[in-house]
Amino acid sequence: MERERVEAFARAVGADPAQGVPPTFAAVYGLFATAPQLFQDAEAAVDVANLLHAEQEFEWTRHPEVGETVVAQGRIVSDQQRRGMRLLGFETFVSSGDEPVCRSKTLFIIREAA
């Protein structure tokens, strides 16, 4: 967690940078760190041009500290077709060393290409 990035994010969302890492910064160190790998994976075949980020939820074991190194790992947990749409469930686990930090669950909806 680079101090400058955390502080810039905190200011952008109206949080006090002196209070540390804002909870919503988990989207940066968790989802934004793993989703690009998913989107570029030919086997996953995610049509990014027709993708909608529909749901997002986070569950924290604890909040990370500024300067701490975290590792995020993502995986597909569900993949369904419904009414011409693909519903893709994606889960991210974030840890620091052997200690869990947070888990996120995301639902992507991918429309059929026109």
Coordinates of N, CA and C in Angstrom, one line a residue:
M1 N 0.8 -1.2 0.0 CA 0.0 0.0 0.0 C 0.9 1.2 0.0
E2 N 1.1 1.8 -1.1 CA 1.9 3.0 -1.3 C 1.1 4.2 -0.7
R3 N 1.8 4.9 0.2 CA 1.2 6.1 0.9 C 0.5 7.1 0.0
E4 N 1.2 7.4 -1.1 CA 0.7 8.4 -2.0 C -0.6 8.0 -2.7
R5 N -0.6 6.7 -3.1 CA -1.9 6.2 -3.7 C -3.0 6.1 -2.8
V6 N -2.7 5.7 -1.5 CA -3.8 5.6 -0.5 C -4.3 7.0 -0.2
E7 N -3.4 7.9 0.0 CA -3.9 9.3 0.3 C -4.7 9.9 -0.8
A8 N -4.2 9.7 -2.1 CA -5.0 10.2 -3.2 C -6.3 9.6 -3.3
F9 N -6.4 8.3 -3.1 CA -7.7 7.6 -3.1 C -8.6 8.2 -2.0
A10 N -8.1 8.3 -0.8 CA -8.8 8.8 0.3 C -9.4 10.2 0.0
R11 N -8.6 11.1 -0.5 CA -9.1 12.4 -0.8 C -10.2 12.3 -1.9
A12 N -10.0 11.4 -2.9 CA -11.0 11.3 -4.0 C -12.3 10.9 -3.5
V13 N -12.4 10.1 -2.4 CA -13.7 9.6 -1.9 C -14.2 10.3 -0.7
G14 N -13.4 11.4 -0.4 CA -13.9 12.3 0.7 C -13.5 11.7 2.1
A15 N -12.5 10.8 2.2 CA -12.1 10.3 3.5 C -10.9 11.1 3.9
D16 N -10.6 11.0 5.2 CA -9.4 11.6 5.8 C -8.2 10.7 5.6
P17 N -7.2 11.2 4.8 CA -6.0 10.3 4.6 C -5.2 10.0 5.9
A18 N -5.4 10.8 6.9 CA -4.7 10.5 8.2 C -5.3 9.3 8.9
Q19 N -6.5 8.8 8.5 CA -7.1 7.7 9.1 C -6.7 6.4 8.5
G20 N -5.7 6.4 7.6 CA -5.2 5.1 7.0 C -5.9 4.7 5.7
V21 N -5.9 3.4 5.5 CA -6.4 2.9 4.2 C -8.0 2.9 4.3
P22 N -8.7 3.6 3.4 CA -10.1 3.5 3.4 C -10.6 2.1 3.0
P23 N -11.7 1.7 3.6 CA -12.2 0.3 3.3 C -12.4 0.1 1.8
T24 N -12.9 1.1 1.1 CA -13.2 0.9 -0.4 C -11.9 0.8 -1.2
F25 N -10.8 1.1 -0.7 CA -9.5 0.9 -1.4 C -9.3 -0.6 -1.7
A26 N -10.1 -1.5 -1.1 CA -10.0 -2.9 -1.4 C -10.3 -3.2 -2.8
A27 N -11.1 -2.3 -3.5 CA -11.3 -2.5 -4.9 C -10.0 -2.3 -5.7
V28 N -9.1 -1.5 -5.2 CA -7.8 -1.3 -5.9 C -6.9 -2.5 -5.7
Y29 N -6.7 -2.8 -4.4 CA -5.7 -3.9 -4.1 C -6.2 -5.3 -4.3
G30 N -7.5 -5.4 -4.4 CA -8.1 -6.8 -4.6 C -8.6 -7.0 -6.0
L31 N -9.7 -6.3 -6.3 CA -10.4 -6.5 -7.6 C -9.6 -6.0 -8.8
F32 N -9.1 -4.8 -8.7 CA -8.3 -4.2 -9.9 C -7.0 -4.9 -10.1
A33 N -6.5 -5.6 -9.1 CA -5.2 -6.4 -9.2 C -5.5 -7.7 -9.9
T34 N -6.7 -8.3 -9.8 CA -7.0 -9.6 -10.3 C -7.8 -9.7 -11.5
A35 N -8.8 -8.8 -11.6 CA -9.8 -8.8 -12.7 C -9.1 -8.6 -14.1
P36 N -8.1 -7.8 -14.3 CA -7.4 -7.7 -15.6 C -6.9 -9.1 -16.1
Q37 N -6.4 -9.9 -15.1 CA -5.9 -11.2 -15.5 C -7.1 -12.1 -16.0
L38 N -8.2 -12.0 -15.3 CA -9.4 -12.7 -15.8 C -9.8 -12.2 -17.2
F39 N -9.8 -10.9 -17.4 CA -10.3 -10.4 -18.6 C -9.4 -10.7 -19.8
Q40 N -8.1 -11.0 -19.5 CA -7.1 -11.3 -20.6 C -7.0 -12.8 -20.8
D41 N -7.6 -13.6 -20.0 CA -7.5 -15.0 -20.0 C -8.4 -15.6 -21.2
A42 N -7.7 -16.1 -22.2 CA -8.5 -16.6 -23.4 C -9.5 -17.7 -23.0
E43 N -9.1 -18.5 -22.1 CA -10.0 -19.6 -21.6 C -11.2 -19.1 -21.0
A44 N -11.1 -18.0 -20.2 CA -12.3 -17.4 -19.5 C -13.2 -16.7 -20.5
A45 N -12.7 -16.3 -21.7 CA -13.4 -15.7 -22.8 C -14.4 -14.6 -22.3
V46 N -13.9 -13.6 -21.6 CA -14.8 -12.5 -21.1 C -14.8 -11.4 -22.2
D47 N -16.0 -11.1 -22.6 CA -16.2 -10.1 -23.6 C -16.3 -8.7 -22.9
V48 N -15.2 -8.1 -22.7 CA -15.1 -6.9 -21.9 C -15.9 -5.8 -22.5
A49 N -16.1 -5.7 -23.8 CA -16.9 -4.7 -24.4 C -18.3 -4.7 -24.1
N50 N -18.8 -5.9 -23.6 CA -20.2 -6.1 -23.3 C -20.4 -6.4 -21.8
L51 N -19.4 -6.0 -21.0 CA -19.4 -6.4 -19.6 C -20.0 -5.3 -18.7
L52 N -20.8 -5.7 -17.7 CA -21.3 -4.8 -16.7 C -20.9 -5.3 -15.4
H53 N -20.3 -4.4 -14.5 CA -20.0 -4.8 -13.2 C -21.2 -4.6 -12.3
A54 N -21.9 -5.7 -12.0 CA -23.3 -5.6 -11.4 C -23.3 -5.5 -9.9
E55 N -22.5 -6.3 -9.2 CA -22.5 -6.4 -7.8 C -21.1 -6.5 -7.2
Q56 N -20.9 -5.9 -6.0 CA -19.6 -6.0 -5.4 C -19.8 -6.0 -3.9
E57 N -19.2 -7.0 -3.2 CA -19.3 -6.9 -1.7 C -17.9 -7.3 -1.2
F58 N -17.6 -6.8 0.0 CA -16.3 -7.0 0.7 C -16.6 -7.5 2.1
E59 N -15.7 -8.4 2.5 CA -15.7 -8.9 3.9 C -14.3 -8.8 4.4
W60 N -14.1 -8.0 5.5 CA -12.7 -7.8 6.0 C -12.5 -8.7 7.2
T61 N -11.3 -9.3 7.3 CA -10.8 -9.8 8.5 C -10.2 -8.7 9.3
R62 N -9.5 -7.8 8.6 CA -8.9 -6.6 9.1 C -8.5 -5.7 8.0
H63 N -8.3 -4.4 8.3 CA -7.9 -3.5 7.3 C -6.4 -3.4 7.2
P64 N -5.9 -3.3 6.0 CA -4.4 -3.3 5.9 C -3.9 -1.9 6.3
E65 N -2.6 -1.9 6.5 CA -1.9 -0.6 6.9 C -1.2 0.0 5.7
V66 N -1.0 1.3 5.7 CA -0.3 2.0 4.7 C 1.2 1.4 4.8
G67 N 1.7 1.1 3.6 CA 3.0 0.5 3.5 C 3.1 -1.0 3.6
E68 N 2.0 -1.7 3.9 CA 1.9 -3.1 4.0 C 1.8 -3.7 2.6
T69 N 2.4 -4.9 2.4 CA 2.3 -5.6 1.1 C 1.2 -6.7 1.2
V70 N 0.3 -6.6 0.3 CA -0.7 -7.6 0.3 C -0.7 -8.4 -1.0
V71 N -1.2 -9.6 -1.0 CA -1.3 -10.5 -2.2 C -2.8 -10.8 -2.5
A72 N -3.2 -10.6 -3.7 CA -4.6 -10.9 -4.1 C -4.6 -12.0 -5.1
Q73 N -5.6 -13.0 -4.8 CA -5.8 -14.1 -5.7 C -7.3 -14.2 -6.1
G74 N -7.6 -14.2 -7.4 CA -8.9 -14.3 -7.8 C -9.3 -15.6 -8.4
R75 N -10.6 -15.9 -8.4 CA -11.0 -17.2 -9.1 C -12.5 -17.0 -9.5
I76 N -12.9 -17.7 -10.5 CA -14.3 -17.8 -11.0 C -15.0 -18.7 -10.1
V77 N -16.1 -18.3 -9.5 CA -16.9 -19.2 -8.6 C -18.2 -19.7 -9.2
S78 N -18.6 -19.0 -10.3 CA -19.8 -19.4 -11.0 C -19.8 -18.8 -12.4
D79 N -20.5 -19.5 -13.3 CA -20.5 -19.1 -14.7 C -21.8 -19.7 -15.3
Q80 N -22.8 -18.8 -15.4 CA -24.1 -19.3 -15.9 C -24.6 -18.4 -17.1
Q81 N -25.4 -19.0 -17.9 CA -26.1 -18.3 -19.0 C -27.6 -18.2 -18.6
R82 N -28.1 -17.0 -18.8 CA -29.5 -16.7 -18.5 C -30.0 -15.6 -19.4
R83 N -31.1 -15.9 -20.1 CA -31.7 -14.9 -21.0 C -30.8 -14.1 -21.9
G84 N -29.9 -14.8 -22.5 CA -28.9 -14.2 -23.4 C -27.8 -13.4 -22.7
M85 N -27.6 -13.6 -21.4 CA -26.6 -13.0 -20.7 C -25.7 -14.0 -19.9
R86 N -24.5 -13.7 -19.8 CA -23.6 -14.6 -19.0 C -23.4 -13.9 -17.7
L87 N -23.6 -14.7 -16.6 CA -23.5 -14.2 -15.2 C -22.2 -14.9 -14.7
L88 N -21.2 -14.1 -14.4 CA -19.9 -14.6 -14.0 C -19.6 -14.1 -12.6
G89 N -19.5 -15.1 -11.7 CA -19.2 -14.8 -10.3 C -17.7 -14.9 -10.1
F90 N -17.1 -13.9 -9.5 CA -15.7 -13.8 -9.3 C -15.4 -13.5 -7.8
E91 N -14.5 -14.2 -7.2 CA -14.1 -14.0 -5.8 C -12.6 -13.7 -5.7
T92 N -12.3 -12.8 -4.8 CA -10.9 -12.4 -4.6 C -10.6 -12.6 -3.1
F93 N -9.4 -13.2 -2.9 CA -8.9 -13.4 -1.5 C -7.6 -12.6 -1.4
V94 N -7.6 -11.7 -0.4 CA -6.4 -10.9 -0.2 C -5.8 -11.3 1.2
S95 N -4.4 -11.4 1.2 CA -3.7 -11.8 2.4 C -2.4 -11.0 2.5
S96 N -1.9 -11.0 3.7 CA -0.6 -10.4 4.0 C 0.2 -11.4 4.7
G97 N 1.2 -12.0 4.1 CA 1.9 -13.1 4.7 C 0.9 -14.3 4.7
D98 N 0.7 -14.9 5.8 CA -0.2 -16.0 6.0 C -1.6 -15.5 6.6
E99 N -1.7 -14.2 6.8 CA -2.9 -13.7 7.4 C -3.9 -13.2 6.4
P100 N -5.1 -13.6 6.5 CA -6.1 -13.1 5.6 C -6.5 -11.6 5.9
V101 N -6.7 -10.8 4.9 CA -7.1 -9.4 5.0 C -8.5 -9.2 4.6
C102 N -8.9 -9.6 3.4 CA -10.3 -9.5 3.0 C -10.6 -10.4 1.9
R103 N -11.9 -10.5 1.7 CA -12.5 -11.3 0.6 C -13.5 -10.5 -0.1
S104 N -13.5 -10.5 -1.4 CA -14.6 -9.8 -2.2 C -15.3 -10.8 -3.1
K105 N -16.6 -10.5 -3.3 CA -17.4 -11.2 -4.3 C -17.9 -10.2 -5.3
T106 N -17.8 -10.6 -6.6 CA -18.2 -9.7 -7.6 C -19.1 -10.5 -8.6
L107 N -20.1 -9.8 -9.2 CA -20.9 -10.4 -10.2 C -20.7 -9.5 -11.5
F108 N -20.3 -10.1 -12.5 CA -20.2 -9.5 -13.8 C -21.3 -10.0 -14.7
I109 N -22.0 -9.2 -15.4 CA -23.0 -9.6 -16.4 C -22.4 -9.2 -17.8
I110 N -22.4 -10.2 -18.7 CA -21.9 -10.0 -20.0 C -23.0 -10.3 -21.0
R111 N -23.3 -9.2 -21.7 CA -24.4 -9.3 -22.7 C -23.8 -10.1 -23.9
E112 N -24.7 -10.7 -24.7 CA -24.3 -11.3 -25.9 C -23.9 -10.2 -26.9
A113 N -22.9 -10.4 -27.7 CA -22.5 -9.4 -28.7 C -23.6 -9.3 -29.7
A114 N -23.9 -8.0 -30.1 CA -25.0 -7.8 -31.1 C -24.6 -8.3 -32.5

